[in-house]
XYZ file of C-alpha atoms in Angstrom:
737
model
C -25.445 -13.824 -47.925
C -25.846 -10.913 -45.173
C -28.036 -7.994 -45.804
C -29.280 -4.994 -43.095
C -32.279 -6.397 -43.360
C -32.210 -9.538 -41.323
C -31.084 -7.558 -38.966
C -32.231 -4.709 -35.941
C -29.554 -2.084 -34.923
C -28.942 -3.565 -32.051
C -28.719 -7.249 -33.619
C -26.092 -6.078 -35.994
C -24.060 -4.604 -33.528
C -23.757 -8.219 -31.918
C -22.463 -9.471 -35.201
C -20.180 -6.499 -36.781
C -18.751 -6.187 -33.076
C -15.685 -9.521 -33.530
C -12.729 -8.070 -31.724
C -12.451 -8.173 -27.688
C -14.852 -9.217 -25.094
C -19.477 -9.048 -25.902
C -21.408 -9.645 -22.959
C -25.115 -9.924 -25.084
C -28.719 -9.683 -22.811
C -30.881 -11.501 -25.058
C -34.139 -11.021 -23.844
C -37.262 -13.248 -24.785
C -37.612 -13.620 -28.026
C -35.894 -11.603 -29.383
C -33.872 -13.110 -31.748
C -30.636 -14.364 -30.013
C -29.971 -17.593 -32.357
C -30.603 -15.434 -35.640
C -27.467 -12.934 -34.047
C -25.589 -16.704 -33.497
C -25.927 -17.967 -36.747
C -25.003 -14.556 -38.458
C -22.253 -13.369 -36.286
C -20.677 -17.256 -37.374
C -21.523 -16.167 -40.897
C -19.920 -12.667 -41.149
C -16.837 -14.225 -39.766
C -16.081 -16.389 -41.802
C -16.916 -13.895 -44.948
C -14.649 -11.682 -43.294
C -11.643 -14.099 -43.297
C -11.528 -15.830 -40.673
C -10.479 -19.746 -41.042
C -13.872 -21.577 -39.160
C -11.395 -23.937 -38.029
C -10.847 -20.901 -35.698
C -14.224 -19.945 -34.392
C -15.377 -21.941 -31.773
C -19.336 -22.381 -30.745
C -20.896 -23.987 -27.578
C -24.467 -24.906 -26.957
C -26.136 -26.736 -24.673
C -27.024 -29.929 -26.836
C -25.332 -31.111 -29.769
C -27.858 -30.832 -32.367
C -28.392 -26.365 -31.173
C -24.613 -26.261 -32.569
C -25.356 -28.222 -35.941
C -28.496 -26.185 -36.526
C -26.367 -23.276 -36.079
C -23.778 -24.440 -38.341
C -25.898 -25.742 -40.614
C -28.142 -22.140 -40.715
C -24.617 -20.136 -41.415
C -23.569 -22.283 -43.911
C -26.971 -21.856 -46.078
C -26.907 -17.557 -45.513
C -23.645 -17.961 -48.246
C -20.488 -19.565 -47.597
C -20.564 -23.833 -46.869
C -17.210 -23.085 -45.397
C -19.582 -22.481 -42.009
C -19.962 -26.325 -41.835
C -15.733 -25.934 -40.610
C -16.475 -24.446 -37.755
C -16.059 -26.234 -34.354
C -19.109 -26.597 -32.756
C -20.571 -28.598 -29.652
C -21.801 -28.671 -25.939
C -18.857 -28.166 -22.970
C -18.585 -31.604 -22.203
C -17.538 -33.037 -26.132
C -15.594 -30.534 -26.557
C -13.979 -31.531 -23.402
C -13.898 -34.845 -24.584
C -12.125 -33.910 -27.480
C -9.257 -31.754 -25.537
C -8.573 -34.350 -22.174
C -8.148 -37.799 -25.272
C -5.478 -34.897 -27.335
C -3.935 -34.997 -23.722
C -4.989 -37.992 -22.003
C -1.436 -38.923 -20.571
C -0.142 -35.349 -19.173
C -3.407 -35.898 -16.663
C -2.361 -39.705 -16.089
C -4.579 -41.493 -18.414
C -1.223 -43.375 -19.614
C -3.712 -45.395 -21.971
C -6.396 -42.935 -22.856
C -9.621 -43.098 -21.185
C -13.283 -44.231 -21.313
C -16.684 -42.533 -20.187
C -19.480 -44.309 -18.755
C -22.585 -43.194 -18.728
C -24.700 -42.788 -15.753
C -26.148 -46.333 -15.304
C -22.168 -47.571 -15.342
C -22.202 -45.391 -12.557
C -25.061 -46.277 -10.366
C -23.444 -50.106 -10.409
C -19.807 -48.708 -9.091
C -21.777 -46.413 -6.812
C -23.757 -50.063 -5.848
C -20.620 -52.506 -5.609
C -19.086 -50.008 -2.897
C -22.261 -49.808 -0.538
C -22.500 -53.172 -0.500
C -18.937 -53.922 0.957
C -20.110 -50.940 3.655
C -23.106 -52.486 3.820
C -22.515 -54.655 7.458
C -21.379 -51.534 9.298
C -25.053 -50.338 8.544
C -27.357 -52.905 9.959
C -30.553 -51.660 10.844
C -29.984 -47.844 8.952
C -32.193 -46.735 5.898
C -28.880 -46.128 3.215
C -30.076 -44.481 0.194
C -30.877 -46.096 -3.585
C -27.624 -46.190 -5.231
C -28.832 -43.838 -7.773
C -29.773 -41.552 -5.898
C -25.952 -41.253 -3.877
C -25.124 -40.966 -7.695
C -26.741 -37.822 -7.988
C -25.765 -36.640 -4.330
C -22.301 -37.146 -5.749
C -23.184 -35.191 -9.089
C -24.594 -32.707 -7.686
C -21.637 -31.651 -5.586
C -19.518 -31.561 -8.385
C -21.661 -29.239 -10.911
C -22.747 -26.790 -8.034
C -18.705 -26.989 -6.110
C -19.980 -27.727 -2.968
C -19.472 -30.147 -0.118
C -21.434 -33.314 0.146
C -23.118 -31.875 3.208
C -24.284 -28.598 1.521
C -25.994 -30.845 -1.283
C -27.870 -32.751 1.669
C -28.713 -29.972 3.139
C -30.827 -28.141 0.679
C -32.138 -31.125 -1.070
C -31.826 -34.468 0.263
C -32.405 -33.558 4.573
C -33.434 -36.977 5.196
C -30.094 -38.113 4.928
C -28.441 -35.429 6.351
C -27.016 -38.162 9.370
C -25.796 -39.839 6.865
C -22.785 -37.016 5.053
C -20.157 -39.690 6.113
C -20.940 -42.165 4.654
C -22.105 -40.889 1.522
C -17.696 -38.552 1.959
C -16.886 -41.949 2.299
C -18.824 -43.946 -0.966
C -17.735 -40.819 -2.660
C -14.332 -40.932 -2.234
C -13.951 -44.428 -3.177
C -15.692 -44.215 -6.167
C -13.574 -41.283 -7.146
C -10.607 -44.054 -6.504
C -12.044 -46.711 -8.450
C -12.029 -44.183 -11.423
C -8.749 -43.586 -11.616
C -7.895 -47.368 -10.572
C -9.683 -48.409 -13.688
C -8.620 -45.290 -15.868
C -12.445 -44.352 -15.961
C -14.507 -41.176 -16.809
C -18.414 -39.630 -15.612
C -19.905 -36.723 -16.954
C -18.458 -34.710 -15.022
C -15.438 -35.723 -14.996
C -14.874 -34.353 -18.472
C -15.290 -30.446 -16.941
C -13.765 -30.529 -13.295
C -10.819 -32.243 -15.396
C -10.672 -30.306 -18.976
C -10.423 -26.982 -16.083
C -8.352 -27.861 -14.067
C -6.170 -28.844 -17.282
C -6.305 -25.680 -17.723
C -5.072 -24.076 -14.939
C -1.834 -26.471 -14.418
C -0.803 -26.130 -17.779
C 0.372 -23.435 -19.476
C 1.270 -24.509 -22.422
C -1.844 -26.452 -23.332
C -3.709 -23.643 -22.945
C -2.180 -21.208 -24.805
C -2.056 -23.743 -27.764
C -5.738 -24.290 -27.041
C -6.162 -20.325 -27.396
C -4.242 -20.108 -30.588
C -6.201 -22.984 -32.044
C -9.618 -21.335 -30.926
C -9.372 -17.249 -31.653
C -13.063 -17.235 -31.405
C -15.078 -18.397 -28.704
C -19.256 -17.905 -28.634
C -21.481 -19.105 -25.997
C -25.228 -19.576 -26.116
C -27.626 -19.446 -23.403
C -24.381 -17.687 -20.636
C -27.231 -18.454 -18.024
C -27.789 -22.003 -17.814
C -23.511 -22.621 -17.315
C -22.282 -23.646 -13.960
C -19.067 -22.066 -12.375
C -17.154 -24.957 -13.692
C -17.623 -24.054 -17.571
C -17.545 -20.315 -16.513
C -14.228 -20.424 -15.395
C -13.532 -22.852 -19.280
C -14.561 -19.859 -20.876
C -12.633 -17.321 -18.755
C -8.488 -19.503 -19.264
C -9.672 -20.550 -22.886
C -10.679 -16.617 -23.908
C -7.764 -14.827 -21.816
C -5.268 -14.515 -24.609
C -7.216 -13.076 -27.148
C -10.571 -11.831 -25.745
C -12.279 -12.867 -28.640
C -14.810 -14.143 -26.320
C -18.870 -13.632 -27.074
C -21.326 -15.005 -24.352
C -25.476 -14.702 -25.117
C -27.580 -15.138 -22.464
C -30.463 -14.023 -20.555
C -30.376 -13.748 -16.562
C -33.635 -13.780 -16.790
C -34.364 -16.550 -18.235
C -32.256 -18.045 -16.003
C -33.899 -21.418 -13.765
C -31.462 -24.829 -13.330
C -29.769 -23.949 -10.592
C -30.657 -27.195 -8.845
C -28.827 -28.662 -11.775
C -25.695 -26.518 -11.184
C -26.601 -23.720 -13.286
C -24.895 -19.960 -11.883
C -26.637 -17.217 -13.631
C -24.435 -15.152 -11.033
C -21.503 -16.049 -14.309
C -23.526 -13.198 -16.081
C -22.953 -10.217 -13.886
C -19.239 -11.914 -13.233
C -18.210 -12.069 -17.115
C -17.005 -8.329 -16.903
C -15.092 -9.050 -13.578
C -12.321 -11.214 -15.802
C -13.485 -9.166 -18.888
C -13.103 -5.449 -17.544
C -13.189 -4.601 -21.106
C -16.666 -5.817 -22.803
C -19.103 -4.857 -24.494
C -22.814 -4.543 -23.208
C -24.925 -4.827 -25.956
C -28.950 -5.906 -25.171
C -31.268 -7.225 -27.635
C -34.852 -5.694 -26.463
C -37.165 -5.931 -29.462
C -38.875 -8.562 -29.135
C -40.486 -11.067 -32.827
C -43.011 -13.501 -30.667
C -45.549 -11.371 -28.257
C -47.976 -8.498 -28.637
C -47.346 -5.989 -26.590
C -49.511 -6.343 -23.700
C -47.748 -10.024 -23.054
C -44.591 -7.924 -22.813
C -45.460 -5.086 -20.898
C -47.098 -7.625 -17.939
C -43.228 -9.336 -18.863
C -41.289 -6.050 -17.623
C -43.892 -5.208 -13.915
C -42.869 -9.160 -13.443
C -38.834 -8.451 -13.424
C -38.812 -4.768 -11.866
C -38.962 -5.835 -8.726
C -35.983 -8.493 -9.693
C -32.941 -7.911 -7.582
C -29.381 -8.567 -9.475
C -30.921 -8.501 -12.852
C -29.546 -6.549 -15.911
C -32.468 -3.896 -16.615
C -33.798 -4.379 -20.323
C -37.625 -3.987 -20.825
C -38.356 -5.587 -24.346
C -40.762 -4.159 -26.972
C -42.562 -5.657 -30.264
C -43.358 -3.370 -32.953
C -46.300 -5.352 -33.638
C -50.230 -4.429 -33.296
C -53.495 -5.708 -31.629
C -53.400 -7.491 -28.632
C -55.625 -7.677 -25.335
C -54.606 -7.683 -21.747
C -52.897 -10.829 -20.178
C -56.285 -11.781 -17.485
C -55.263 -12.884 -14.763
C -58.264 -15.070 -13.262
C -59.636 -15.759 -9.812
C -61.708 -19.713 -10.006
C -62.469 -20.240 -6.389
C -61.363 -24.024 -6.560
C -58.863 -25.827 -7.852
C -61.713 -28.401 -10.107
C -63.066 -24.623 -11.185
C -59.685 -23.614 -12.160
C -59.605 -27.397 -14.147
C -62.813 -26.380 -15.491
C -62.548 -22.473 -16.910
C -59.401 -23.915 -18.261
C -61.108 -26.668 -20.316
C -63.720 -23.701 -21.370
C -61.692 -21.694 -22.648
C -59.981 -23.979 -24.494
C -62.789 -25.912 -25.933
C -64.130 -22.530 -26.703
C -60.294 -22.110 -28.375
C -61.209 -24.980 -30.531
C -64.411 -23.618 -32.024
C -62.732 -20.544 -33.445
C -60.393 -22.728 -35.461
C -57.486 -22.383 -33.041
C -55.055 -25.532 -33.781
C -54.687 -27.158 -30.309
C -50.478 -27.307 -31.118
C -50.851 -23.821 -30.666
C -52.095 -24.031 -27.138
C -50.504 -24.514 -23.951
C -51.024 -25.146 -19.939
C -48.019 -24.259 -18.573
C -47.056 -24.930 -13.942
C -44.590 -24.765 -11.297
C -44.737 -28.621 -10.622
C -45.640 -31.743 -12.514
C -48.596 -32.305 -9.676
C -50.345 -29.442 -10.581
C -51.385 -30.087 -12.722
C -53.745 -33.130 -12.221
C -57.045 -32.366 -11.754
C -57.501 -30.630 -15.458
C -55.615 -33.843 -16.753
C -58.499 -35.338 -15.490
C -60.560 -32.941 -16.541
C -59.349 -33.007 -20.311
C -59.637 -36.747 -20.086
C -63.212 -36.502 -19.235
C -64.160 -33.676 -22.328
C -61.956 -36.022 -24.995
C -59.689 -33.025 -25.161
C -56.172 -34.689 -26.624
C -53.087 -33.771 -25.219
C -49.346 -34.700 -24.398
C -47.744 -34.062 -21.258
C -44.074 -32.516 -20.669
C -42.103 -32.729 -17.325
C -42.710 -34.860 -14.482
C -44.513 -37.912 -14.659
C -48.520 -37.950 -16.548
C -50.338 -38.312 -13.208
C -51.679 -42.347 -14.047
C -47.666 -43.313 -14.751
C -45.877 -42.494 -11.572
C -46.171 -45.526 -9.933
C -47.039 -44.251 -5.801
C -50.558 -42.835 -7.225
C -50.487 -46.530 -8.868
C -49.372 -48.277 -5.635
C -52.584 -46.057 -4.291
C -55.204 -46.570 -6.215
C -54.000 -50.946 -6.462
C -55.685 -49.878 -3.148
C -59.278 -49.424 -4.239
C -59.018 -51.393 -7.108
C -58.241 -54.618 -5.503
C -61.524 -53.278 -2.395
C -63.868 -52.750 -5.232
C -63.320 -55.648 -7.295
C -61.152 -58.055 -5.984
C -60.800 -60.600 -8.904
C -58.194 -58.163 -10.641
C -55.475 -60.321 -10.412
C -53.580 -57.600 -10.902
C -54.980 -54.936 -8.937
C -54.244 -57.065 -6.114
C -50.502 -59.195 -6.825
C -49.110 -54.756 -6.841
C -50.703 -54.165 -3.435
C -49.263 -57.945 -2.500
C -45.851 -56.970 -3.608
C -45.249 -54.199 -2.067
C -44.175 -55.874 0.675
C -40.965 -57.136 1.462
C -42.216 -60.346 2.900
C -44.387 -61.081 -0.768
C -41.953 -62.526 -3.508
C -43.475 -64.106 -6.895
C -43.886 -67.477 -4.694
C -45.942 -66.594 -2.128
C -47.517 -64.419 -3.974
C -48.948 -67.201 -5.561
C -49.350 -68.776 -2.706
C -52.142 -66.447 -1.024
C -53.652 -65.825 -4.110
C -54.809 -69.792 -4.152
C -55.240 -69.818 -0.548
C -58.180 -66.820 -1.390
C -59.356 -68.499 -4.020
C -60.105 -71.413 -3.365
C -61.478 -70.551 0.215
C -63.984 -67.475 -1.562
C -61.713 -65.912 0.990
C -62.430 -61.827 1.275
C -59.225 -59.500 1.327
C -59.955 -59.108 4.701
C -59.947 -62.315 5.879
C -56.392 -62.341 4.200
C -54.383 -62.043 7.533
C -55.849 -65.414 8.526
C -53.102 -66.880 6.377
C -50.359 -69.085 7.131
C -47.730 -71.216 6.037
C -47.922 -73.599 8.663
C -47.023 -73.129 12.464
C -44.309 -71.286 13.815
C -43.578 -70.349 9.988
C -43.855 -66.857 8.483
C -45.147 -65.292 11.194
C -43.646 -61.478 9.486
C -45.199 -62.258 6.612
C -48.163 -62.728 8.906
C -48.158 -59.596 10.610
C -48.312 -58.050 6.917
C -50.802 -59.246 6.421
C -53.424 -58.581 8.987
C -52.405 -55.006 9.093
C -53.356 -55.777 5.381
C -56.461 -57.536 5.889
C -57.254 -54.761 9.440
C -56.999 -52.030 6.028
C -59.747 -53.873 3.851
C -61.883 -54.183 6.699
C -61.368 -50.175 7.507
C -62.403 -49.499 3.590
C -65.702 -51.235 4.520
C -66.503 -49.538 7.573
C -66.266 -45.773 5.615
C -68.906 -46.882 3.273
C -67.077 -46.093 0.346
C -66.479 -42.272 1.657
C -63.998 -42.029 -1.167
C -62.168 -38.558 1.419
C -62.112 -41.519 4.459
C -61.055 -44.102 2.250
C -58.271 -41.930 0.683
C -57.294 -40.654 3.924
C -56.962 -44.215 5.608
C -54.265 -45.773 2.753
C -52.576 -43.134 2.824
C -52.207 -43.946 6.692
C -51.443 -47.344 5.361
C -49.070 -46.561 2.937
C -46.564 -44.200 3.969
C -44.501 -46.033 5.721
C -43.880 -48.067 2.649
C -43.677 -44.738 0.417
C -40.534 -43.745 2.408
C -39.173 -47.454 1.739
C -38.793 -47.756 -1.183
C -38.445 -44.555 -2.853
C -36.298 -41.442 -1.759
C -37.933 -38.946 -3.549
C -40.652 -39.745 -0.558
C -41.422 -36.356 0.136
C -41.880 -35.071 -3.254
C -43.589 -37.991 -4.052
C -46.040 -37.501 -0.687
C -47.365 -34.293 -1.889
C -48.521 -35.493 -5.135
C -50.216 -38.254 -3.166
C -51.868 -36.086 -0.775
C -53.631 -34.441 -4.012
C -55.776 -37.054 -4.800
C -57.635 -35.638 -0.910
C -59.233 -33.020 -2.034
C -60.325 -34.749 -5.824
C -61.159 -37.594 -3.786
C -63.850 -35.065 -1.845
C -66.039 -33.979 -4.455
C -66.823 -37.583 -5.474
C -70.459 -39.303 -3.987
C -68.439 -43.031 -4.069
C -65.400 -44.147 -4.576
C -66.370 -46.273 -7.239
C -67.171 -43.277 -9.488
C -64.281 -41.559 -7.668
C -61.847 -44.632 -9.569
C -64.359 -43.879 -13.011
C -62.944 -41.233 -13.477
C -59.184 -41.632 -13.022
C -59.058 -45.405 -13.105
C -61.257 -46.218 -16.066
C -60.370 -43.578 -18.387
C -57.235 -42.632 -17.316
C -56.034 -38.737 -17.033
C -52.236 -39.870 -19.265
C -52.974 -38.169 -22.389
C -53.371 -41.491 -23.726
C -55.496 -40.421 -26.442
C -52.111 -38.157 -28.634
C -50.564 -41.912 -29.258
C -53.241 -41.720 -32.861
C -51.377 -41.028 -35.625
C -52.118 -37.827 -37.024
C -53.703 -35.832 -33.600
C -52.711 -32.245 -32.219
C -52.911 -32.001 -29.449
C -52.984 -28.552 -26.498
C -49.971 -29.248 -24.209
C -49.652 -29.681 -20.630
C -46.615 -28.936 -19.287
C -43.825 -28.231 -16.623
C -41.900 -24.604 -16.612
C -38.844 -26.172 -17.246
C -39.598 -28.151 -20.308
C -41.015 -25.336 -21.756
C -38.038 -22.800 -21.424
C -37.318 -22.456 -25.265
C -40.564 -23.022 -27.207
C -43.424 -20.483 -28.119
C -47.449 -21.241 -28.343
C -49.957 -18.477 -29.153
C -52.510 -18.817 -26.281
C -50.625 -19.179 -22.807
C -52.406 -20.316 -19.642
C -50.541 -20.472 -16.043
C -52.078 -21.937 -13.239
C -51.937 -21.711 -9.758
C -50.219 -18.822 -9.458
C -51.082 -18.681 -5.746
C -49.007 -18.099 -2.945
C -47.843 -21.807 -1.920
C -47.562 -22.527 -5.405
C -45.959 -20.694 -7.518
C -43.887 -19.493 -5.688
C -43.202 -22.414 -3.480
C -43.538 -22.458 0.431
C -39.888 -23.633 0.080
C -38.343 -21.169 -1.740
C -38.614 -18.658 1.412
C -35.808 -20.158 2.813
C -33.239 -18.906 0.134
C -33.666 -15.392 -1.602
C -32.087 -16.760 -3.933
C -34.554 -20.075 -5.109
C -37.323 -16.799 -4.362
C -35.913 -14.810 -7.250
C -35.574 -17.727 -9.420
C -39.120 -18.247 -8.603
C -39.584 -14.585 -10.612
C -37.991 -15.551 -13.120
C -39.649 -18.799 -13.979
C -42.789 -17.225 -14.365
C -41.308 -14.562 -16.752
C -39.951 -17.391 -18.533
C -43.512 -18.810 -18.158
C -45.118 -15.809 -19.228
C -42.539 -15.287 -22.341
C -43.917 -18.318 -24.154
C -46.818 -16.770 -25.645
C -47.136 -15.472 -28.555
C -51.278 -14.061 -28.473
C -53.100 -14.333 -25.760
C -51.952 -14.723 -22.236
C -54.269 -16.165 -19.100
C -53.127 -16.963 -15.575
C -54.837 -18.107 -13.258
C -55.473 -19.432 -9.185
C -58.377 -20.895 -6.982
C -58.490 -18.810 -3.964
C -60.750 -20.938 -1.789
C -58.433 -24.155 -2.456
C -55.288 -21.639 -2.383
C -55.733 -19.813 1.186
C -54.654 -23.325 3.016
C -52.176 -25.357 1.609
C -50.306 -28.886 2.863
C -47.335 -28.854 2.033
C -45.609 -32.406 3.042
C -47.204 -32.591 6.177
C -47.112 -29.435 7.189
C -49.887 -26.140 6.607
C -49.014 -22.943 5.561
C -51.559 -20.418 6.233
C -51.694 -17.645 3.042
C -53.312 -15.181 5.457
C -56.344 -12.974 3.618
C -54.476 -12.988 0.497
C -53.972 -16.037 -1.594
C -52.947 -14.777 -5.375
C -49.092 -15.145 -5.840
C -46.335 -12.346 -4.267
C -44.944 -11.547 -7.659
C -48.267 -10.686 -8.760
C -49.020 -8.619 -5.917
C -49.339 -4.862 -7.233
C -49.362 -5.265 -10.861
C -51.698 -1.579 -12.554
C -54.546 -2.377 -14.015
C -53.298 -1.535 -17.307
C -50.942 -4.180 -17.467
C -52.970 -7.117 -16.428
C -57.187 -7.028 -15.566
C -58.395 -8.889 -12.359
C -61.184 -10.688 -13.156
C -62.959 -13.238 -10.724
C -65.215 -17.013 -11.973
C -68.274 -16.352 -11.991
C -71.549 -17.458 -14.063
C -72.878 -15.330 -17.064
C -69.990 -13.023 -16.332
C -67.916 -12.045 -20.038
C -64.471 -13.650 -20.119
C -62.868 -12.465 -23.324
C -60.638 -14.042 -25.730
C -58.121 -12.131 -27.824
C -58.200 -13.331 -31.940
C -55.630 -12.005 -34.676
C -59.345 -11.048 -36.535
C -61.493 -10.167 -33.346
C -61.668 -10.585 -30.107
C -64.079 -13.547 -29.322
C -66.390 -13.049 -26.091
C -68.073 -15.397 -24.765
C -69.396 -15.565 -20.582
C -68.000 -18.262 -18.001
C -70.906 -20.969 -18.613
C -71.017 -24.186 -18.718
C -67.706 -24.639 -16.022
C -69.504 -23.203 -13.340
C -72.907 -25.415 -14.218
C -70.730 -28.371 -14.370
C -69.522 -27.941 -10.668
C -72.765 -27.178 -9.473
C -73.646 -30.329 -10.685
C -70.745 -32.541 -9.670
C -72.448 -30.679 -5.995
C -76.161 -31.553 -6.342
C -75.133 -35.136 -6.940
C -72.938 -35.387 -3.633
C -76.223 -34.115 -2.229
C -78.817 -36.495 -3.037
C -76.290 -39.240 -2.708
C -76.332 -38.230 1.019
C -72.339 -37.725 1.618
C -72.637 -35.368 2.374
C -74.557 -32.718 5.207
C -74.786 -29.423 5.692
C -74.441 -27.610 9.396
C -77.716 -25.993 8.458
C -79.770 -27.555 11.330
C -77.516 -26.248 13.399
C -76.665 -22.468 13.020
C -75.578 -21.653 16.291
C -72.698 -23.552 15.712
C -69.439 -21.246 17.681
C -65.871 -20.274 18.139
C -64.460 -23.242 20.599
C -67.248 -25.442 20.284
C -65.944 -29.536 20.162
C -66.546 -31.081 16.674
C -66.274 -34.620 15.122
C -64.951 -34.709 10.919
C -66.412 -37.879 8.803
C -62.297 -37.830 7.976
C -59.737 -36.131 10.641
C -61.376 -36.772 13.928
C -62.168 -34.902 16.352
C -61.517 -30.426 16.489
C -62.601 -27.571 17.994
C -63.993 -24.121 16.391
C -61.115 -21.700 15.242
C -63.460 -19.006 13.503
C -66.235 -18.846 12.119
C -68.805 -19.628 10.471
C -68.940 -17.305 7.892
C -70.017 -17.175 4.217
C -70.813 -20.523 4.702
C -67.149 -21.766 5.846
C -66.236 -22.118 9.269
C -62.385 -23.084 10.281
C -62.093 -25.822 12.688
C -58.921 -27.161 14.109
C -58.072 -30.548 14.622
C -55.493 -32.025 16.542
C -53.726 -34.288 13.722
C -54.248 -32.249 10.753
C -53.520 -29.179 11.396
C -56.209 -25.238 10.739
C -58.831 -26.657 8.041
C -61.206 -24.464 6.477
C -64.574 -26.662 5.178
C -67.341 -26.016 3.306
C -70.709 -25.657 5.765
C -73.201 -26.825 2.671
C -70.664 -29.622 2.304
C -68.970 -31.323 4.861
C -70.498 -33.209 8.133
C -69.779 -32.025 11.029
C -71.498 -33.326 14.760
C -71.629 -31.395 18.018
C -69.666 -33.376 20.482
């Protein structure tokens, strides 16, 4: 049974306010689920028929767990509450009224794979009209159509905002969409999006059906209301218009799924449809220390268009979140790994530690560092570093070059080319082996006079690539740049989302720069791949690496947020739209509120000073820290600069633990000294007179002009092809022209 001690005053008010519209603003960690569970139980205990209660969530499992918890509070009748997702509820209603919506014999629901197959067949019919035009893959067109449906926007807007490289194909995709819609009607089928679209249309067009449903479900509750799209919000309005017993629960500050069609403005527009709605704020947090909550409150103080709330807790203890400038990306990886090792030695379970980031590729350097130290981890969101096809492709070139006897690597490289299938692959491999030929000679392969001119051209280019790799003397950075130049046309042909993949591949360039030779670079990335495979061993508890989107709803005692640098978090792309920029702020809030005991944020100021995004260089100016973190007071966050021997505190519930930065800096120095010993980099110390305007040649970037410096052992050079680069004189070889 429910007792007063189970709930705080605001939760109790939300539970017992059963008549009329109710908007509950539930801050992170404020007991939102507990409130919903108790409200279900309260309604049943006061005599409401459980079948007349509708609980809508975003996963079936969430609804089932809430109903089960409600039944355990003392009334087994709660098991008869109608609960589920918007889509499952829509399916149930549409099946009941299938004839009324034109499906005389009922309908079947198709999955995404079926959708793509249908679209594929439609594309094949129009291909002849678009010879020589790069058409999107069927999966991409399916995604475009789905986004248009969920965002309630025309195809043109979806292409403009998400797929600008296909904008000139608007008419084609519109035609495919029209044919696809007609196909579904003809064959009496619906896809996932149709369930909501047709359900809303039914409620709008048939007053009698809407009234019947409203009478049947007298009490409606919706979880995670900030994640509803326009269609779902309208469904709730129509279902609740008559009795008005509608309770929606959400947190506009945790609205981070706009790319899926979610519209956080539904939280604010609820009162437009229900002007007399009562608003209750759940602000008492049961997860984090007050220091962490002060930080998250400060982040959201500058938010635009938000429900003001101030999270607080009854918990005692804790220390200020720390904002650490690690100087370089390698320093960031080493620092975080050092802290994780210290936490593990303090007895903190690894599954109570998480590293969060804005985009999946932000963790590549850290993954490599954790793997080197044999710290088990599991990664959520995006692909693990070497599970991505495009990363495997790039490394395949290097594996084949370093070991021509590696048939899998060479086969991967050859099969990237359109003219090479399994049969021709066998012939080429046999030709190389029989003649004991090097890969640089692969351009000499022939299938007879006048035959397969295209394959000779392809293999000729590939042979030139391997010749160039030989001439680069295994310099890893130059090798990566050369392979990127060769692979980019293949990348754009193979993947519709090539801009994102290209950005991830570019992460290999600064990583390669830190190694003395190509073999040692691959030794870290290929022979001992950073793919989290240590966690496959049964019984191993692992550190969590996760994108913030994948971390929503979860919590850990210790949370690191990496790459809080302008251009990465928020992304430079977010500046084109104020709405996107605000969602980036909410992402940071979601990340910070995952932490229970301690929160540490990091950014590499030197590496962040100039970022390259999708082939364009962006200068972040003198301040590289995320703009979301500028201006925070010393009482909210402690700013620390990465420095050897500097004391650094890590919080432990049994008392603060303090130690120096230590090992991380030493390791970075060891890598630098290895590079110097191998002679791969030569400083400009022999030419201290370098000045602005001097023309120089760089081993990887080519010819450029000194645009700034030297200053603090660094020089800024403007290269014709690569734009401005900030180079470290100690580790960079420049030739004055």
